[in-house]
XYZ file of C-alpha atoms in Angstrom:
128
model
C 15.615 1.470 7.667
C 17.140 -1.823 7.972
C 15.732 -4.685 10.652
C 16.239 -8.239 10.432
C 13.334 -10.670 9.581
C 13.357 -11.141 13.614
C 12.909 -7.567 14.218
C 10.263 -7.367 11.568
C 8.063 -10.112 13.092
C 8.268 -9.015 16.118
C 6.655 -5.479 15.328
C 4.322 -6.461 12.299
C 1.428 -9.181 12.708
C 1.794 -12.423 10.528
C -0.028 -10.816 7.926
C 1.030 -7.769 7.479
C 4.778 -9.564 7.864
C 3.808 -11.533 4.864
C 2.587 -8.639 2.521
C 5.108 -6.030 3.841
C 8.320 -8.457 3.953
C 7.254 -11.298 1.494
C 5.317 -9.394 -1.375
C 1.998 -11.251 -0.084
C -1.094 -9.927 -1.244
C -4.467 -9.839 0.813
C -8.111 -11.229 -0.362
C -9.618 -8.960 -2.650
C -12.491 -7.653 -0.813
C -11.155 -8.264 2.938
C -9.223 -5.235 3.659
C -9.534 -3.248 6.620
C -9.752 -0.181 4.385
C -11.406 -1.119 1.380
C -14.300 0.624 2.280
C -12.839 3.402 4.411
C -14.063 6.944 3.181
C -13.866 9.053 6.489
C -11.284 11.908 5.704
C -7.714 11.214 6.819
C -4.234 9.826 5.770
C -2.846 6.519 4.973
C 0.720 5.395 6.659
C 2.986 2.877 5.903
C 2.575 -0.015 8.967
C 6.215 -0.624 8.726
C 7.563 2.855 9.585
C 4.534 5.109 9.557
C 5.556 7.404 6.275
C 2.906 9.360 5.120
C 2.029 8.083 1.610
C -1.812 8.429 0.624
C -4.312 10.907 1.515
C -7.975 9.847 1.411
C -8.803 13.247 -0.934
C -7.104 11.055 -3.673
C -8.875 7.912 -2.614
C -11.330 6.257 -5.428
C -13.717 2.899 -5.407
C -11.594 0.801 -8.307
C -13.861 -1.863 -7.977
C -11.011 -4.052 -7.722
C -10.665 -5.180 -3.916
C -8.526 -3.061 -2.708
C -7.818 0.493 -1.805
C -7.299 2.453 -4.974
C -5.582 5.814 -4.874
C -4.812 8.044 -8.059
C -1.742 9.895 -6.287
C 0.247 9.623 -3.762
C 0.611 12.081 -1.050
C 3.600 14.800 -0.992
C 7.060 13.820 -0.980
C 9.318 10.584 -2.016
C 7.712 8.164 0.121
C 6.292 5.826 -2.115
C 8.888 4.219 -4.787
C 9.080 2.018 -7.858
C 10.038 -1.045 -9.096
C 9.527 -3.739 -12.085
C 7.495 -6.892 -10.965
C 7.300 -9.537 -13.351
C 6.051 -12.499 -10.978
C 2.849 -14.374 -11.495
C 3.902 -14.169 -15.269
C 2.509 -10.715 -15.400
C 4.295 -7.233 -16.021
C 3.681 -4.769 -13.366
C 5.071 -2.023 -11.395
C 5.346 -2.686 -7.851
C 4.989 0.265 -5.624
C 7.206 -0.068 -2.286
C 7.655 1.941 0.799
C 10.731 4.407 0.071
C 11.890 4.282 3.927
C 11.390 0.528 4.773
C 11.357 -1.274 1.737
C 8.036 -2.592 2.678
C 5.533 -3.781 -0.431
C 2.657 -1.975 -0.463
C 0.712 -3.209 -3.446
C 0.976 -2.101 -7.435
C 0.017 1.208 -9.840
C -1.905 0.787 -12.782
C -2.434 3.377 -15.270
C -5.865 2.843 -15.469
C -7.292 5.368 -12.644
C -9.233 8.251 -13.226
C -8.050 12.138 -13.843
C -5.990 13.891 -13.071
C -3.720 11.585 -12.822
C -5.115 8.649 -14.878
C -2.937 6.130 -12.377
C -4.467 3.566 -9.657
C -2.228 3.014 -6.588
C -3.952 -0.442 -5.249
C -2.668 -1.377 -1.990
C -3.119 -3.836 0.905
C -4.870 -2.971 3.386
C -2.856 -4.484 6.376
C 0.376 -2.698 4.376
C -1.225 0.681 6.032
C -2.356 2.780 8.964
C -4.786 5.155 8.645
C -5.492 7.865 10.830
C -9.323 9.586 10.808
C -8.480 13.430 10.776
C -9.559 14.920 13.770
């Protein structure tokens, strides 16, 4: 899914523009779904991919939401991020490119891995 930095502004509020596009981070703490427990699924807000369920969703303590796997399917990928002089693995939307936030392995069983993402880099939707 390629759009121009035009395109992307024009669909994506200034803040999600900044996470999604730039590799911003939020506030720890200030997320939209930090605290969201209802049952449902997470989205991408770039391109709306499925990529977290909230039967996988955990309180990390961190900040942000913390997921120990990723939902079904290739949606979420991988890359090396060694900014802020740090050595991390940056997760990314598969389908837009769009950052979504980092995976630890530090999360609990079964997978023993914590997907923390930005908020404003998702959509959730409550199942009905």
């Amino acid at each position: 899914m390629k759009k121009s930095n035009t395109q992307w502004r024009e669909q994506l509020s200034p803040e999600q523009f900044r996470v999604l596009r730039e590799h911003g981070t939020e506030r720890p703490f200030t997320g939209e779904y930090n605290n969201e427990w209802r049952p449902g699924a997470y989205y991408c807000a770039g391109c709306n991919a499925h990529l977290f369920d909230s039967e996988t969703k955990f309180d990390a303590g961190c900040g942000w939401p913390s997921f120990y796997a990723q939902a079904a399917g290739n949606n979420v990928a991988y890359r090396e991020d060694i900014s802020h002089g740090m050595r991390r693995t940056e997760i990314y939307c598969a389908h837009c490119e769009g950052h979504l936030g980092h995976v630890f392995p530090d999360g609990p069983k079964p997978t023993g891995q914590r997907y923390c993402l930005n908020s404003v880099a998702l959509v959730f939707k409550a199942q009905e």
